mmCIF file of C-alpha atoms in Angstrom:
data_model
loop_
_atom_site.group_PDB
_atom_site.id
_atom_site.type_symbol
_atom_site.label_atom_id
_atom_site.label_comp_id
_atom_site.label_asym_id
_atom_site.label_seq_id
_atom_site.Cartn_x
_atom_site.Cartn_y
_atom_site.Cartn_z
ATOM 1 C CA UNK A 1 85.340 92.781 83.680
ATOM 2 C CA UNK A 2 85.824 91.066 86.669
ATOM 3 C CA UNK A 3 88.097 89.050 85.165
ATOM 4 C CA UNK A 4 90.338 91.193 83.878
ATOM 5 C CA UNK A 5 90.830 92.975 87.277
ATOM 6 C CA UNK A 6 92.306 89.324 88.480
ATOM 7 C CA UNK A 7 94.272 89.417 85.572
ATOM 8 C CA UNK A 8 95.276 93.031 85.625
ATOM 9 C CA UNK A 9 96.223 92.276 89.638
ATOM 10 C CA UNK A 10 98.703 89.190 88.135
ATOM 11 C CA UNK A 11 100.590 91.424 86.250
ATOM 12 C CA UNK A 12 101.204 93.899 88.959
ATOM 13 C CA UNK A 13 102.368 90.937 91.461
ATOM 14 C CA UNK A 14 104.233 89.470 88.289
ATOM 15 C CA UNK A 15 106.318 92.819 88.236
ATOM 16 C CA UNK A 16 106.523 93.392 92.020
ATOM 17 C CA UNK A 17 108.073 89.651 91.713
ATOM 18 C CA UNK A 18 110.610 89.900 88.677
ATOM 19 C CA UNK A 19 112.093 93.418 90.479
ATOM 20 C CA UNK A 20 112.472 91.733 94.125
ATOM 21 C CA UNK A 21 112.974 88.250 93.721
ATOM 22 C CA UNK A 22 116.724 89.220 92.874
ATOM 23 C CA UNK A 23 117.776 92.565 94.450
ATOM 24 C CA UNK A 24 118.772 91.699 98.186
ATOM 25 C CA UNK A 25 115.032 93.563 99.484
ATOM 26 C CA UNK A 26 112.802 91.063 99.968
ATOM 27 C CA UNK A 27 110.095 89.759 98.057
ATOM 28 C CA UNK A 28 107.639 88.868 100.735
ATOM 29 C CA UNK A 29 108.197 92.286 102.639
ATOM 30 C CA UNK A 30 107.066 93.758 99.023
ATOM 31 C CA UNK A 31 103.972 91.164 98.696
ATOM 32 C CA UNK A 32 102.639 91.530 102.073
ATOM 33 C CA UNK A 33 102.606 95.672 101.388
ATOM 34 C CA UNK A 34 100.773 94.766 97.472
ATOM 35 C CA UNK A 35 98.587 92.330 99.558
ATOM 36 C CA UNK A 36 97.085 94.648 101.826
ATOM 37 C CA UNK A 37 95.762 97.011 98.988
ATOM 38 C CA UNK A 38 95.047 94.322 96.025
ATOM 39 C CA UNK A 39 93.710 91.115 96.915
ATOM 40 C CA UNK A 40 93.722 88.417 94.162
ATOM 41 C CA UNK A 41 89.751 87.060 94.439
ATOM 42 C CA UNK A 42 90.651 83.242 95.212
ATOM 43 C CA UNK A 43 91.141 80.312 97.477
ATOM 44 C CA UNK A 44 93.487 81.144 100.060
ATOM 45 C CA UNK A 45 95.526 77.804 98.718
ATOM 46 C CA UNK A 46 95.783 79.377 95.141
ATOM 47 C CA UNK A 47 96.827 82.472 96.203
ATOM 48 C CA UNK A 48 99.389 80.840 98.336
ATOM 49 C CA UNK A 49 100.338 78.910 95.344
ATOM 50 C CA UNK A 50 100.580 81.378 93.141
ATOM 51 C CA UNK A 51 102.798 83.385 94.959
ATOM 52 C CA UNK A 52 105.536 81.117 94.790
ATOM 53 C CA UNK A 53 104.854 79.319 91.356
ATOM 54 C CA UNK A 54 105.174 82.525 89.705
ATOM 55 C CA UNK A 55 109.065 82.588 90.522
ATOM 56 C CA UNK A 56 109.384 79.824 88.121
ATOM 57 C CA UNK A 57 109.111 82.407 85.446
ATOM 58 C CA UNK A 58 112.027 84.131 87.273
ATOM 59 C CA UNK A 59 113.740 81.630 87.031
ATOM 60 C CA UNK A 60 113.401 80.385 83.598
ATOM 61 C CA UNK A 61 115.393 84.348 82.968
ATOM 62 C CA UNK A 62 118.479 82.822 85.285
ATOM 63 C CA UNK A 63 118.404 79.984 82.818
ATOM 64 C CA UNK A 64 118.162 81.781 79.207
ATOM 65 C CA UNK A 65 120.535 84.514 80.356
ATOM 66 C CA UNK A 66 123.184 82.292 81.920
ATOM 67 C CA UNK A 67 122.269 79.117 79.525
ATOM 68 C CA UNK A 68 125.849 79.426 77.745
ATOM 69 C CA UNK A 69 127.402 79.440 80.989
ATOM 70 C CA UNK A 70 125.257 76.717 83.006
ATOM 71 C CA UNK A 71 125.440 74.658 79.964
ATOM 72 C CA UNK A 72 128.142 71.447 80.902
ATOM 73 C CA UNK A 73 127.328 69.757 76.981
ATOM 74 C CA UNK A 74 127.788 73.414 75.051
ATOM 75 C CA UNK A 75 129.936 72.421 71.922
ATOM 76 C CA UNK A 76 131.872 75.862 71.946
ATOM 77 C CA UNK A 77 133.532 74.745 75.402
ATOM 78 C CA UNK A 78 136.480 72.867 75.815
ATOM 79 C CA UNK A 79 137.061 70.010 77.888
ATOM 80 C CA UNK A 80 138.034 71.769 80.820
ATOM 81 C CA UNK A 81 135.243 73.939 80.486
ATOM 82 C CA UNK A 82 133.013 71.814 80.372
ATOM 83 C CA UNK A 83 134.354 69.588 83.494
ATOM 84 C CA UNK A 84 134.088 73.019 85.358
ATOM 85 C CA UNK A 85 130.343 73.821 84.634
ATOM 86 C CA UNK A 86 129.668 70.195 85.984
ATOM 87 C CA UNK A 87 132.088 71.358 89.115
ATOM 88 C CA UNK A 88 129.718 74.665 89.555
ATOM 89 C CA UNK A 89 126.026 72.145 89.021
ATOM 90 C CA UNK A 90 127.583 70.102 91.843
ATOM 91 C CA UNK A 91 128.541 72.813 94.235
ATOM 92 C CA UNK A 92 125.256 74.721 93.512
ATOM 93 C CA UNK A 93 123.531 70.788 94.426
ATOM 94 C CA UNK A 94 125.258 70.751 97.213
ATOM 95 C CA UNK A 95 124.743 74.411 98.584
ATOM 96 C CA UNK A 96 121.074 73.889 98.218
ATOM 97 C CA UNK A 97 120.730 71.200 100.283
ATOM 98 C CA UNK A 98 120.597 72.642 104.015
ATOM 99 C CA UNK A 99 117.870 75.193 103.179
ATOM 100 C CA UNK A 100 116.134 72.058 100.854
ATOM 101 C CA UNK A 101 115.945 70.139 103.898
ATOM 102 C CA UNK A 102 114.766 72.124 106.334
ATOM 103 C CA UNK A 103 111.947 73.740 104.354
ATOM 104 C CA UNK A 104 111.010 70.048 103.312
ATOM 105 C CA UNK A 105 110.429 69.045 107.449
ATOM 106 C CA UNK A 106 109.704 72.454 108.538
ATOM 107 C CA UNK A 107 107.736 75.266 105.795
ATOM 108 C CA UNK A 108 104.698 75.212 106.929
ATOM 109 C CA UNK A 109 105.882 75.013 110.806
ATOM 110 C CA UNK A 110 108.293 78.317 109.515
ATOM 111 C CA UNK A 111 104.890 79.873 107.818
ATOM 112 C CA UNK A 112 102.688 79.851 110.209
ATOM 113 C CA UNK A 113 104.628 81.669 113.432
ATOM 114 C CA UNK A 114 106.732 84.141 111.348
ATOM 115 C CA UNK A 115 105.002 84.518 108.396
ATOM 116 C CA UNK A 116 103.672 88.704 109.695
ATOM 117 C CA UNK A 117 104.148 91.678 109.221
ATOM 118 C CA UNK A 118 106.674 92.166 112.645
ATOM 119 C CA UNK A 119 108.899 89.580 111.467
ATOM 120 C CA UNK A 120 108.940 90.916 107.935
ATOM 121 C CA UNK A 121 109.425 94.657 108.800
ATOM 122 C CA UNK A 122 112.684 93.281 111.748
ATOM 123 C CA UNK A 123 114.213 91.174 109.358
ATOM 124 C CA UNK A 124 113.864 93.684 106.299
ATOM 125 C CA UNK A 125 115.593 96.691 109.061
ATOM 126 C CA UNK A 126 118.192 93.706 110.294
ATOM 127 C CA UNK A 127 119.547 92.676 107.536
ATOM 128 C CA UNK A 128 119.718 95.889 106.332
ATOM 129 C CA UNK A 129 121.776 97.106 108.927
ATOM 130 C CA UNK A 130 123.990 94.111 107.908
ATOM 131 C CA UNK A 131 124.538 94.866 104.402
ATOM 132 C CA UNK A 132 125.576 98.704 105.544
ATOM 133 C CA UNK A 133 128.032 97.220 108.493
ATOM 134 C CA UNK A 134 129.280 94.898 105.305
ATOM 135 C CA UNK A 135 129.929 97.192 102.669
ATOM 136 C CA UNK A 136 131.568 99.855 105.426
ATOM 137 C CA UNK A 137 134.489 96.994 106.460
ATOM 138 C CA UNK A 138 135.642 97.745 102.345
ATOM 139 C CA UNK A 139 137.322 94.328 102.736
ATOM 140 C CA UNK A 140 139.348 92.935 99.658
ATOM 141 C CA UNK A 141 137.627 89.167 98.603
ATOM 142 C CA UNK A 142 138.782 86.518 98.470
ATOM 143 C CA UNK A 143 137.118 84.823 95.863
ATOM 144 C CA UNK A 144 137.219 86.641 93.037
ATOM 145 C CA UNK A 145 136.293 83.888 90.235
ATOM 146 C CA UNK A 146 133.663 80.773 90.375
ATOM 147 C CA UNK A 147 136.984 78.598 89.749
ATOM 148 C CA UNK A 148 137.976 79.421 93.300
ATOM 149 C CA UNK A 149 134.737 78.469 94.924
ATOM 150 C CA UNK A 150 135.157 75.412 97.065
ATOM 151 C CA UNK A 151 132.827 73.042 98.150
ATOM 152 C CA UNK A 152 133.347 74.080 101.646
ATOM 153 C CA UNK A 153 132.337 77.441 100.884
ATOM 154 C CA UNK A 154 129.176 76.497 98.502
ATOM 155 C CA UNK A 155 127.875 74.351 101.787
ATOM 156 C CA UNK A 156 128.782 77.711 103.603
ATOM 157 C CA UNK A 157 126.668 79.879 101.660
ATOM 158 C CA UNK A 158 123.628 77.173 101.211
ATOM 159 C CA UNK A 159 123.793 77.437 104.912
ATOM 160 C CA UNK A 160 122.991 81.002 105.019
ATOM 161 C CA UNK A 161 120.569 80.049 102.239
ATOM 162 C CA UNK A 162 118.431 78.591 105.151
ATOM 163 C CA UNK A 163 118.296 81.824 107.066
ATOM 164 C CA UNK A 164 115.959 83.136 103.937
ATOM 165 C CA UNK A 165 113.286 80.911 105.405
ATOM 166 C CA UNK A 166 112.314 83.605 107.433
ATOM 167 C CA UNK A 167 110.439 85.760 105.788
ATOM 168 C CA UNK A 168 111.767 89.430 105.049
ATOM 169 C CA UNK A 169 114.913 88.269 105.488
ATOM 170 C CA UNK A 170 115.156 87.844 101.375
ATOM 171 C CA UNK A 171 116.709 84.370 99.651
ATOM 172 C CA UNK A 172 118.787 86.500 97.600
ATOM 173 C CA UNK A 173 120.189 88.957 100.448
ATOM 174 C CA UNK A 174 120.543 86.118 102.556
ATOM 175 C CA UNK A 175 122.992 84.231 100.425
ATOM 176 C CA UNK A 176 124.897 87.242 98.870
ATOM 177 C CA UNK A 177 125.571 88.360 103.027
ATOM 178 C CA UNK A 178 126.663 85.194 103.621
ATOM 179 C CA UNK A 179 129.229 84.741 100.345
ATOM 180 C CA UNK A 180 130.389 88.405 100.604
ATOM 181 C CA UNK A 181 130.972 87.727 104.844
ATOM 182 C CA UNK A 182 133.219 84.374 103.315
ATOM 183 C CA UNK A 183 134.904 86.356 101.161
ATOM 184 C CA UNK A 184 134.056 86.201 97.727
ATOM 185 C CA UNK A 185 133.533 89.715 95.322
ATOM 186 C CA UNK A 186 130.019 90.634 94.988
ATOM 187 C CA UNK A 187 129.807 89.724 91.582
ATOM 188 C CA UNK A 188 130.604 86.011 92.772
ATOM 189 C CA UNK A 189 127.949 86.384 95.638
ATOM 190 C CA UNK A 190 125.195 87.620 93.044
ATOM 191 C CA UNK A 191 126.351 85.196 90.241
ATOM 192 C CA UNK A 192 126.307 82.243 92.860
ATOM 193 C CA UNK A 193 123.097 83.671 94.238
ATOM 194 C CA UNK A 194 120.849 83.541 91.349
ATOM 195 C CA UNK A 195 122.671 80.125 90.400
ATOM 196 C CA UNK A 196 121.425 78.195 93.773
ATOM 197 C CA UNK A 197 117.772 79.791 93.559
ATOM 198 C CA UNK A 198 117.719 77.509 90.047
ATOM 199 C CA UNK A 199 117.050 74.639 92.255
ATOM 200 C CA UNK A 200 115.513 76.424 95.248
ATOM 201 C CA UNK A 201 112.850 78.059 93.776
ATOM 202 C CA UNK A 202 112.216 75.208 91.071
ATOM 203 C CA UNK A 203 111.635 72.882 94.419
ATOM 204 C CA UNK A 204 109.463 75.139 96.090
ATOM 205 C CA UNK A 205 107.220 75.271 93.731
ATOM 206 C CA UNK A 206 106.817 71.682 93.167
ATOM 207 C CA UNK A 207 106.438 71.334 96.704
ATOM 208 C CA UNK A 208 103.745 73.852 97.037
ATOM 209 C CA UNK A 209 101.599 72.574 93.151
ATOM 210 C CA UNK A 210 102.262 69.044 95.094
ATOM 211 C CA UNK A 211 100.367 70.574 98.115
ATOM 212 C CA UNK A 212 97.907 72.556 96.233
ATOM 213 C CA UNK A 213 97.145 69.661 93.584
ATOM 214 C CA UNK A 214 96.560 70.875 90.156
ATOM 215 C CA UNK A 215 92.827 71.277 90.336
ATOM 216 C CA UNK A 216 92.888 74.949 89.382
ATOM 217 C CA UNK A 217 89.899 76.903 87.252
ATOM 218 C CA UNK A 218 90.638 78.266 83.746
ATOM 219 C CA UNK A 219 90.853 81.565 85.075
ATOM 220 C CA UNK A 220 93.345 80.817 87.796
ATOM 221 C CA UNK A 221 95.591 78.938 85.166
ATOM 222 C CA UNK A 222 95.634 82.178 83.000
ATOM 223 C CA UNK A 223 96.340 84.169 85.918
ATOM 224 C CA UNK A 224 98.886 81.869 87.262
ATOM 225 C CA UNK A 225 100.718 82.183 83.836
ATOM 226 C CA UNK A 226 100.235 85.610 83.117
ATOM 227 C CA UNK A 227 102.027 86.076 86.706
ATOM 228 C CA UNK A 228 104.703 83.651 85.720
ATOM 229 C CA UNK A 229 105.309 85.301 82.228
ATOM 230 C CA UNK A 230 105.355 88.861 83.458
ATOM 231 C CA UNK A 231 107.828 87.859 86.232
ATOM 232 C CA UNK A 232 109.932 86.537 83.924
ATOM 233 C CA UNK A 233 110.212 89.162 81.233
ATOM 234 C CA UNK A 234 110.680 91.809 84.443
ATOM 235 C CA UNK A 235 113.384 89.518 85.834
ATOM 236 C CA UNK A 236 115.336 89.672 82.461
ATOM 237 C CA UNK A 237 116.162 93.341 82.303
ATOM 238 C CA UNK A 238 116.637 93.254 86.649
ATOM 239 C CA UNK A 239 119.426 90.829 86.431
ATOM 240 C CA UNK A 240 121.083 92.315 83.840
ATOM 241 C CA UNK A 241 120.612 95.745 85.502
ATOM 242 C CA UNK A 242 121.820 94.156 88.856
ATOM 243 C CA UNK A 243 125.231 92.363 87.008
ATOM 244 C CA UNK A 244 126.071 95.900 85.643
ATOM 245 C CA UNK A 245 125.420 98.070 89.024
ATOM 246 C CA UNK A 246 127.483 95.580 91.247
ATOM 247 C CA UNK A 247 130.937 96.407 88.422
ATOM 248 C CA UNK A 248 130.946 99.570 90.166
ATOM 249 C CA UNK A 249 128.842 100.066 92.778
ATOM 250 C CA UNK A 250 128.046 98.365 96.382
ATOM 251 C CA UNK A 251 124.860 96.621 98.203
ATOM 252 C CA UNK A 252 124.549 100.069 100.866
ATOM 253 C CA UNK A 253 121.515 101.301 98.360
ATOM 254 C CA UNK A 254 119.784 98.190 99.311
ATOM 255 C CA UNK A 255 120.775 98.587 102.849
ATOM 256 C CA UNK A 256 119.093 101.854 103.335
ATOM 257 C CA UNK A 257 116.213 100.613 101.221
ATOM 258 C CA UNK A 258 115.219 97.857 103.540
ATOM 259 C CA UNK A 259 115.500 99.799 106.689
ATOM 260 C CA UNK A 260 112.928 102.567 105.258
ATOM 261 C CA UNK A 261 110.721 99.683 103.988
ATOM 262 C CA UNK A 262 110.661 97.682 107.180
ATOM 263 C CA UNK A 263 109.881 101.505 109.149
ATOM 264 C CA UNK A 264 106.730 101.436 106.315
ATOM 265 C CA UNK A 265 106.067 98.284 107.292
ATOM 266 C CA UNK A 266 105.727 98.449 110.881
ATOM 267 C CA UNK A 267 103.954 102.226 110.523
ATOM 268 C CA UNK A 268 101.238 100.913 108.395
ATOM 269 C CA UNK A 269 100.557 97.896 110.410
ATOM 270 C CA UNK A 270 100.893 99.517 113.739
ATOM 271 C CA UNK A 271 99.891 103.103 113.047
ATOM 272 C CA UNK A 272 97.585 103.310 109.832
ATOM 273 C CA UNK A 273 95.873 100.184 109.951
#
């Protein structure tokens, strides 16, 4: 029974993971909340581990639902399609680079002095502000096409990447700010977005298994990949929801979400608890 309840617990976190690793609200604001009322039963350096490992079945959703277009050797493409596919790998390389780096030297260092529940609830109400004060300036992009996205600005938007190192601040919110504030459409910014976490995300969790060895129970392997699968099947129909909304509608939703979550937040942990 007990057993179960760990693996009933993995599917909950798998969902809260698949809806928030890609809508601009922040994950970790949304696991810390979970955390406090279901606690998975393990080693603080599984749970740690599974927490991020679990985005790789995120990501494998980014990869099936965009293989045609990530996909430089697809025999339906034509030459210059194909050279521009290995043009988008290489600026999506190159974008991820800042934010690689500095979590390499410094995740752990980040972790452990902003990794609460004041930090969370600012950076969830900040950048929420943001995205209203963004939206409201109704300025006309740029950038309205990935064939128009220039090196320069990939680098530009894997620098913002590195603001998502903070936690509450969101990797997706931080890097869809940052392309939509140099100029590109939204639907650019998201595209671009869930194209640089491909790397991000599949780095992060190497890092952290490398950390964490591999010496897990049975148990913890089934709940690790009942996390992973349930993340990704969630993340499937969010993506696709999130392609469709942004065709008509703006990020202000998200906005006004974040601000009442961080308020939560900081009433819970200040007022309740």
């Amino acid at each position: 029974m007990a057993n179960l309840i760990e693996i009933f617990k993995a599917v909950i976190l798998g969902i809260v993971e698949g809806i928030t690793e890609w809508l601009p609200v922040s994950s970790t604001g949304h696991m810390i909340l979970v955390d406090e009322f279901m606690h998975l039963n393990f080693s603080a350096t599984f749970v740690n581990t599974f927490l991020v490992v679990i985005q790789l079945g995120a990501i494998l959703a980014v990869i099936i639902i965009f293989f045609k277009k990530l996909n430089p050797f697809d025999s339906s493409k034509t030459s210059v399609q194909k050279n521009e596919t290995i043009s988008l790998w290489l600026k999506v390389i190159v974008a991820v680079f800042p934010s690689a780096i500095l979590g390499f030297l410094y995740d752990d260092k980040i972790e452990a002095a902003f990794f609460n529940a004041t930090t969370v609830a600012i950076a969830l109400i900040v950048y929420g502000i943001i995205m209203i004060l963004l939206e409201n300036r109704n300025k006309k992009p740029k950038y309205n096409d990935f064939s128009q996205v220039t090196y320069k600005l990939a680098i530009g938007i894997g620098l913002f990447q590195c603001l998502a190192l903070i936690p509450g601040t969101s990797r997706s919110g931080s890097t869809i700010i940052g392309a939509i504030l140099l100029g590109t459409s939204r639907y650019v910014a998201a595209e671009f977005s869930f194209f640089l976490a491909i790397p991000t995300m599949l780095g992060a969790s190497a890092l952290k298994l490398a950390k964490a060895g591999l010496a897990f129970s049975g148990l913890e392997w089934i709940v690790l990949l009942t996390g992973s699968i349930v993340a990704f099947v969630v993340s499937v129909f969010v993506i696709k929801f999130l392609m469709d909304y942004i065709k008509k509608h703006d990020f202000k939703v998200f906005g006004y979400y974040r601000i009442v979550l961080g308020i939560i937040v900081l009433a819970y942990f200040y007022l309740i608890k």
